[in-house]
Amino acid sequence: MGASPDADPPPPLRRNRPLLLLVVEQLTGSVGRQVTALALPLLAIAHLGAGPLGVSALVAVTYLPGVLLSPLIGVLVDRARLRRLLVAGAWLQVPVVGSVPLAAALDGPTWPHLFAAAALSGALGSVQGVALQSGLPRVVPAAHLLPANSSLTGARTVGLIGGPALGGVLIGLVDPAPALLVECAAYLVGGALFLALPASLDRPPREAGAGARSRIEALREGLAVIRRETPLRRQALAAAGLNLGGGAASGLFVLYAERELGLAPWQLGTVYAAYAVGTGAGVLAATPVARALGTTRAVRVCAVGAGAALFLIPAASLGAAFAVLVLYQLLFAPLATVWSIAMTTGRQLATPAHLLGRVNAFLQAVLTATLPVGAFAGGWLASRVGVVPVLVGAAAVALAGTGSLWLPRSVLAGVERAAA
């Protein structure tokens, strides 16, 4: 994991048909998910009179399945026929998400229905995320993994930018409920694109059945890899720290910018636009940076840089708030993007193919759980000690977590023993 996959530039990725199919799927799927992320809370507000607690709970429910079911998801992905799993997961999303606008057109949705739909959709989305990360090395040569992961991240970024805008237009023209049909259409297209992937994805790796005969043994085998591979444990610790701190900061960001700093709406919009620009720059820079530094060093440098950039958020309270927050986004977004792409690529290269689902599922659970925990903890603490002190503490947590990537192995082992 410490070296670049290949010193020579790979052939043009446009010749890799499976990757092109995945890029299109990630683009359409990301647009659909962003429309739903905007429409579902508005639907709950309009039809059920939801308040902040109800909306927050509805969003949180989408994360829970990926956290609670991650061990089983990992085993499923490692043993399943991946193409069939991806197709089934995409097309099952259609009745799950589509049931909400159908209910709105009839008697109206209920809280149990919305929570069930959010939980099922979150579970299916978690399976798809782990399956995609685990299947990519089976359709893309190792030398192409860095640019391939960059391409998929870029496609998702376009969806993150365009999805909310499309959702806002649709909701303004019709209603939140019909807007959910955009995601249904995206999943129909996504399933068809998955169906066009190579049939070789339906053949599990040769070693898949050899090491573990039961689910419990399979889980133990996956955890053994994480315990044995120090880089994977470092990834988990760094991701937990960065997401805890980043979650606390993001949960308070709008409130802090508007009330504490007095930013105008156009300034806040510009700050978020800077994040999109920075993310795009990170997508373009990921491959050359990781090839120049090596995958491991790129992960270390960019993770620590992203953690340190969080200190710019509370620093904005000292003056020139608008300029400082724009600078923060232009630094944090590309560093975090390069870190994520390099980390994913390194994990794909370091993990045996028949265990990749379990390792990806475990790390996805860490990433998924720590964001809402950080947001909740940050909000609770800010109500007691103030926003700025919490933002400083959040940045310190993020920097400490990412700094663990640089700890000597003996020190890291001592930290892990103390935490245990």
PDB file of N, CA and C in Angstrom, residues 2 5 38 68 109 156 172 187 238 361 370 377 384:
ATOM      1  N   GLY A   2       2.142   1.126   0.177  1.00  0.00           N
ATOM      2  CA  GLY A   2       2.988   2.284   0.298  1.00  0.00           C
ATOM      3  C   GLY A   2       3.479   2.829  -1.025  1.00  0.00           C
ATOM      4  N   PRO A   5       0.484   2.474  -7.623  1.00  0.00           N
ATOM      5  CA  PRO A   5       0.190   1.227  -8.302  1.00  0.00           C
ATOM      6  C   PRO A   5       1.085   0.966  -9.508  1.00  0.00           C
ATOM      7  N   LEU A  38     -33.321  16.254  -0.577  1.00  0.00           N
ATOM      8  CA  LEU A  38     -34.027  17.525  -0.405  1.00  0.00           C
ATOM      9  C   LEU A  38     -35.530  17.320  -0.295  1.00  0.00           C
ATOM     10  N   LEU A  68     -25.296  -0.717  11.475  1.00  0.00           N
ATOM     11  CA  LEU A  68     -25.684  -1.901  12.235  1.00  0.00           C
ATOM     12  C   LEU A  68     -25.479  -3.191  11.451  1.00  0.00           C
ATOM     13  N   PRO A 109     -48.625   9.840   3.355  1.00  0.00           N
ATOM     14  CA  PRO A 109     -47.636   8.998   4.043  1.00  0.00           C
ATOM     15  C   PRO A 109     -47.799   9.077   5.556  1.00  0.00           C
ATOM     16  N   ARG A 156     -19.845  11.454  -8.955  1.00  0.00           N
ATOM     17  CA  ARG A 156     -20.687  11.736  -7.792  1.00  0.00           C
ATOM     18  C   ARG A 156     -20.693  13.226  -7.450  1.00  0.00           C
ATOM     19  N   GLY A 172     -40.361  23.155  -6.626  1.00  0.00           N
ATOM     20  CA  GLY A 172     -41.047  24.421  -6.858  1.00  0.00           C
ATOM     21  C   GLY A 172     -42.147  24.307  -7.898  1.00  0.00           C
ATOM     22  N   TYR A 187     -32.636   4.802 -10.452  1.00  0.00           N
ATOM     23  CA  TYR A 187     -32.370   3.406 -10.087  1.00  0.00           C
ATOM     24  C   TYR A 187     -32.741   2.450 -11.220  1.00  0.00           C
ATOM     25  N   ALA A 238      -8.028   7.283  11.629  1.00  0.00           N
ATOM     26  CA  ALA A 238      -7.980   8.612  11.017  1.00  0.00           C
ATOM     27  C   ALA A 238      -9.351   9.038  10.513  1.00  0.00           C
ATOM     28  N   ALA A 361     -16.916  -2.841   4.216  1.00  0.00           N
ATOM     29  CA  ALA A 361     -18.112  -2.655   5.030  1.00  0.00           C
ATOM     30  C   ALA A 361     -17.747  -2.122   6.414  1.00  0.00           C
ATOM     31  N   THR A 370     -19.655   7.952  12.485  1.00  0.00           N
ATOM     32  CA  THR A 370     -19.012   9.060  13.179  1.00  0.00           C
ATOM     33  C   THR A 370     -19.530  10.432  12.744  1.00  0.00           C
ATOM     34  N   ALA A 377     -23.070  15.547  18.891  1.00  0.00           N
ATOM     35  CA  ALA A 377     -22.235  15.958  20.024  1.00  0.00           C
ATOM     36  C   ALA A 377     -21.854  17.426  19.910  1.00  0.00           C
ATOM     37  N   ARG A 384     -24.029  24.591  25.291  1.00  0.00           N
ATOM     38  CA  ARG A 384     -23.563  24.764  26.665  1.00  0.00           C
ATOM     39  C   ARG A 384     -22.314  25.634  26.776  1.00  0.00           C
TER      40      ARG A 384
END
